[in-house]
Tab-separated table of C-alpha atoms and ligand atoms in Angstrom:
chain	number	residue	atom	x	y	z
A	1	MET	CA	27.561	8.032	-7.338
A	2	GLU	CA	25.204	10.911	-6.256
A	3	LYS	CA	22.412	9.396	-4.466
A	4	ALA	CA	18.563	10.545	-4.543
A	5	ILE	CA	17.677	12.399	-1.396
A	6	PHE	CA	14.340	11.433	-0.097
A	7	LEU	CA	13.868	13.756	2.652
A	8	GLU	CA	15.596	16.479	4.722
A	9	THR	CA	14.873	17.690	8.257
A	10	GLU	CA	16.690	20.072	10.510
A	11	ARG	CA	19.150	17.378	11.640
A	12	LEU	CA	18.986	14.546	8.973
A	13	ILE	CA	19.066	13.580	5.719
A	14	ILE	CA	17.272	10.102	4.302
A	15	LYS	CA	18.975	9.268	0.947
A	16	GLN	CA	18.158	6.314	-1.400
A	17	THR	CA	19.929	3.371	-0.075
A	18	THR	CA	22.473	2.058	-2.627
A	19	LEU	CA	25.247	-0.555	-2.509
A	20	GLU	CA	27.649	2.047	-1.199
A	21	ASP	CA	25.710	1.691	1.997
A	22	LEU	CA	26.186	-2.147	2.318
A	23	ASP	CA	28.992	-1.996	4.736
A	24	ASN	CA	27.329	0.328	7.025
A	25	LEU	CA	24.088	-1.521	6.898
A	26	CYS	CA	25.985	-4.811	7.610
A	27	VAL	CA	27.469	-3.315	10.824
A	28	LEU	CA	24.060	-1.800	11.702
A	29	GLN	CA	22.160	-4.982	11.157
A	30	SER	CA	24.666	-7.475	12.933
A	31	ASP	CA	24.242	-5.386	16.322
A	32	ASN	CA	21.923	-7.504	18.601
A	33	GLU	CA	20.391	-4.749	20.286
A	34	VAL	CA	19.543	-2.662	17.239
A	35	MET	CA	17.783	-5.867	15.840
A	36	LYS	CA	16.433	-7.229	18.970
A	37	TYR	CA	12.813	-6.419	18.082
A	38	VAL	CA	13.342	-6.202	14.267
A	39	GLY	CA	12.026	-9.286	12.289
A	40	LYS	CA	13.943	-12.221	13.170
A	41	GLY	CA	16.938	-10.405	14.630
A	42	VAL	CA	20.383	-10.008	13.385
A	43	ARG	CA	21.169	-10.384	9.615
A	44	THR	CA	23.685	-12.171	7.505
A	45	PRO	CA	25.432	-9.815	4.804
A	46	ALA	CA	23.522	-11.579	2.223
A	47	GLU	CA	20.327	-10.802	3.953
A	48	VAL	CA	21.348	-7.423	4.363
A	49	LYS	CA	21.852	-7.289	0.640
A	50	HIS	CA	18.552	-8.666	-0.239
A	51	TRP	CA	16.641	-5.962	1.847
A	52	LEU	CA	18.983	-3.180	0.471
A	53	GLU	CA	17.920	-4.468	-3.003
A	54	GLN	CA	14.262	-4.325	-2.130
A	55	ALA	CA	14.765	-0.917	-0.708
A	56	PHE	CA	16.622	0.459	-3.705
A	57	LEU	CA	13.919	-0.822	-6.341
A	58	HIS	CA	11.172	0.578	-3.968
A	59	HIS	CA	12.635	3.822	-4.202
A	60	GLN	CA	13.056	3.620	-8.139
A	61	ARG	CA	9.305	2.650	-8.394
A	62	HIS	CA	7.614	4.929	-5.899
A	63	GLY	CA	9.959	7.844	-5.092
A	64	PHE	CA	10.118	7.159	-1.464
A	65	SER	CA	11.356	4.200	0.565
A	66	PHE	CA	13.115	2.817	3.827
A	67	GLY	CA	16.560	4.935	2.999
A	68	SER	CA	19.859	5.577	4.502
A	69	LEU	CA	19.986	8.050	7.110
A	70	PHE	CA	22.796	10.629	7.590
A	71	GLU	CA	23.349	12.937	10.405
A	72	LYS	CA	23.588	16.639	8.790
A	73	GLU	CA	26.339	18.003	11.616
A	74	SER	CA	28.933	15.140	11.049
A	75	GLY	CA	27.794	13.785	7.705
A	76	ASN	CA	27.917	10.165	9.445
A	77	PHE	CA	25.773	7.144	8.699
A	78	ILE	CA	23.463	6.740	11.594
A	79	GLY	CA	21.035	4.313	10.460
A	80	GLN	CA	17.926	3.698	8.456
A	81	GLY	CA	14.594	5.245	8.173
A	82	GLY	CA	11.681	6.596	6.054
A	83	MET	CA	8.401	4.906	4.735
A	84	MET	CA	7.605	1.733	2.520
A	85	TYR	CA	4.556	-0.315	1.442
A	86	PHE	CA	4.565	-2.806	4.087
A	87	ASP	CA	6.954	-5.647	3.507
A	88	TYR	CA	7.806	-3.650	0.501
A	89	ASP	CA	4.714	-5.258	-1.143
A	90	ASP	CA	2.893	-2.760	-3.133
A	91	THR	CA	-0.066	-4.977	-3.955
A	92	GLN	CA	-1.396	-4.326	-0.301
A	93	PRO	CA	-2.378	-0.821	0.670
A	94	ASP	CA	-0.511	-0.147	4.135
A	95	ILE	CA	2.308	2.245	4.027
A	96	GLU	CA	4.528	1.933	7.208
A	97	VAL	CA	6.856	4.425	8.824
A	98	GLY	CA	9.931	2.825	10.071
A	99	TYR	CA	13.318	3.650	11.739
A	100	ARG	CA	16.276	1.906	12.827
A	101	LEU	CA	19.305	3.834	14.539
A	102	SER	CA	22.994	3.061	15.524
A	103	LYS	CA	23.042	2.908	19.316
A	104	ASN	CA	25.544	5.965	19.217
A	105	TYR	CA	22.642	8.104	17.963
A	106	TRP	CA	19.796	6.908	20.421
A	107	ASN	CA	17.927	9.354	22.443
A	108	LYS	CA	18.623	12.249	20.521
A	109	GLY	CA	14.908	12.773	19.377
A	110	TYR	CA	16.076	11.591	15.809
A	111	ALA	CA	13.431	8.844	15.268
A	112	THR	CA	10.868	11.150	16.126
A	113	GLU	CA	12.060	13.805	13.784
A	114	LEU	CA	12.511	11.486	11.350
A	115	SER	CA	8.892	10.050	11.788
A	116	LYS	CA	7.328	13.363	11.877
A	117	ALA	CA	8.842	14.477	8.470
A	118	SER	CA	7.761	11.136	7.059
A	119	ILE	CA	4.282	11.363	8.131
A	120	ALA	CA	4.138	14.976	6.891
A	121	TRP	CA	5.869	13.899	3.495
A	122	GLY	CA	3.404	11.056	3.363
A	123	PHE	CA	0.335	12.857	3.676
A	124	LYS	CA	1.409	15.725	1.126
A	125	ASN	CA	2.519	13.517	-1.673
A	126	LEU	CA	0.713	10.088	-1.354
A	127	ASN	CA	-2.904	9.422	-2.067
A	128	VAL	CA	-3.352	7.784	1.279
A	129	ASN	CA	-5.770	8.486	4.363
A	130	LYS	CA	-3.480	6.885	6.946
A	131	LEU	CA	-0.164	5.890	7.406
A	132	THR	CA	0.796	2.607	9.686
A	133	ALA	CA	3.611	1.374	11.871
A	134	PHE	CA	4.135	-2.079	13.385
A	135	ILE	CA	6.020	-2.887	16.361
A	136	ASN	CA	7.115	-5.689	18.523
A	137	PRO	CA	4.593	-5.769	21.762
A	138	GLU	CA	8.014	-5.350	23.889
A	139	ASN	CA	9.777	-2.576	21.851
A	140	GLU	CA	9.018	0.313	24.466
A	141	LYS	CA	11.484	2.689	22.661
A	142	SER	CA	9.535	2.403	19.659
A	143	ARG	CA	6.271	2.912	21.203
A	144	ARG	CA	7.238	5.944	22.630
A	145	VAL	CA	8.237	7.354	19.131
A	146	LEU	CA	5.039	6.227	18.140
A	147	ASP	CA	3.030	7.954	20.907
A	148	LYS	CA	5.141	11.201	20.417
A	149	VAL	CA	4.341	11.580	16.654
A	150	GLY	CA	0.485	10.933	17.181
A	151	MET	CA	0.060	7.565	16.032
A	152	ASN	CA	-2.745	5.607	17.500
A	153	TYR	CA	-2.410	2.005	18.900
A	154	ILE	CA	-5.108	-0.262	16.834
A	155	GLY	CA	-4.531	-3.754	18.209
A	156	LYS	CA	-2.392	-6.665	18.008
A	157	ILE	CA	-2.036	-8.630	14.667
A	158	LYS	CA	-0.307	-11.689	13.487
A	159	CYS	CA	2.439	-11.087	11.131
A	160	PHE	CA	4.403	-13.765	9.419
A	161	ASN	CA	3.628	-15.987	12.571
A	162	THR	CA	4.796	-13.225	15.040
A	163	GLU	CA	2.303	-11.144	17.152
A	164	VAL	CA	2.938	-7.428	16.412
A	165	GLU	CA	1.199	-4.088	17.420
A	166	ARG	CA	-0.357	-2.197	14.694
A	167	TYR	CA	-0.519	1.822	14.897
A	168	GLU	CA	-2.086	4.227	12.501
A	169	ILE	CA	-2.099	7.881	11.958
A	170	ASP	CA	-5.157	9.579	10.131
A	171	ARG	CA	-4.572	12.399	7.507
A	172	ASN	CA	-7.370	14.303	9.224
A	173	ASN	CA	-5.660	13.775	12.844
A	174	ILE	CA	-2.294	15.556	12.316
B	1	LIG	C1	13.383	2.661	18.570
B	1	LIG	C2	14.680	3.991	18.114
B	1	LIG	C3	14.547	3.993	16.566
B	1	LIG	C4	14.453	5.193	18.827
B	1	LIG	O1	15.389	6.000	18.322
B	1	LIG	P1	15.502	7.408	19.000
B	1	LIG	O2	16.258	8.610	18.194
B	1	LIG	O3	16.268	7.045	20.047
B	1	LIG	O4	14.226	7.940	19.548
B	1	LIG	P2	13.606	9.301	20.210
B	1	LIG	O5	15.026	9.997	20.680
B	1	LIG	O6	13.229	10.082	19.022
B	1	LIG	O7	12.702	9.069	21.359
B	1	LIG	C5	13.009	8.237	22.337
B	1	LIG	C6	12.205	8.212	23.237
B	1	LIG	O8	12.053	6.906	23.936
B	1	LIG	C7	12.358	7.178	25.348
B	1	LIG	N1	12.930	5.970	25.809
B	1	LIG	C8	14.053	5.550	25.812
B	1	LIG	N2	14.294	4.316	26.314
B	1	LIG	C9	13.081	3.867	26.722
B	1	LIG	C10	12.301	2.767	27.318
B	1	LIG	N3	12.958	1.998	27.560
B	1	LIG	N4	11.178	2.940	27.651
B	1	LIG	C11	10.330	3.815	27.385
B	1	LIG	N5	10.694	5.161	26.702
B	1	LIG	C12	12.199	5.064	26.417
B	1	LIG	C13	13.115	8.465	25.508
B	1	LIG	O9	13.260	9.050	26.608
B	1	LIG	C14	12.620	9.321	24.304
B	1	LIG	O10	11.567	10.062	24.918
B	1	LIG	P3	11.452	11.530	25.339
B	1	LIG	O11	12.006	12.050	24.292
B	1	LIG	O12	10.259	11.728	25.783
B	1	LIG	O13	12.408	11.601	26.534
B	1	LIG	C15	15.844	3.209	18.634
B	1	LIG	O14	15.913	3.041	19.902
B	1	LIG	C16	16.373	2.308	17.481
B	1	LIG	O15	16.876	2.325	16.482
B	1	LIG	N6	16.129	0.944	18.107
B	1	LIG	C17	16.561	-0.346	17.416
B	1	LIG	C18	15.641	-0.595	16.150
B	1	LIG	C19	14.218	-0.692	16.514
B	1	LIG	O16	13.705	-1.174	17.211
B	1	LIG	N7	13.487	-0.158	15.410
B	1	LIG	C20	11.935	0.101	15.651
B	1	LIG	C21	11.631	-1.078	14.875
B	1	LIG	S1	9.831	-0.972	15.237
């Protein structure tokens, strides 16, 4: 099945996540290091499938989502990234930028490249004045990415009983 492309950067392609990605997503989300600061940590195949379905439907509804990420040079699946309404809940206003890469692809600047492109796409195509990101306070790698793309630290908030840090970028500040 030809998948919808959400976004292309110099080195990456984000495609709509489909069931074809399930095996790759299960491997990614069963890695303790990758999932250390994501939600409750590693996910079972049933949980992965649940979130895959949320991402797929979100793309159908809104034309963007947390998609499957491929490296152009190799064609390899390398993780997930993009944007979605916070917790896939489009009854609230926050749209968040997110990324989750397989370890072999860390420290190549991919999350930064992806986030910059997502932010640019968001402000061009969505009627929003700000985009958000949420991180576990201990996730220094992710914080570094947010700093590099110009996201501003807003403060700590409680999210599903866990403390997270909220970042925002304003349309007028890019
Ligand atoms: C967070 C994550 C997406 C970063 O992806 P990445 O492609 O490696 O990020 P980039 O290469 O664009 O940037 C990494 C930067 O962090 C820096 N970095 C790496 N480890 C670091 C650390 N422990 N503390 C601070 N900075 C660190 C790198 O030096 C690099 O900065 P530089 O470009 O100035 O040298 C990746 O580590 C990941 O997928 N982690 C697991 C999932 C996750 O936590 N997702 C975020 C949830 S909010």
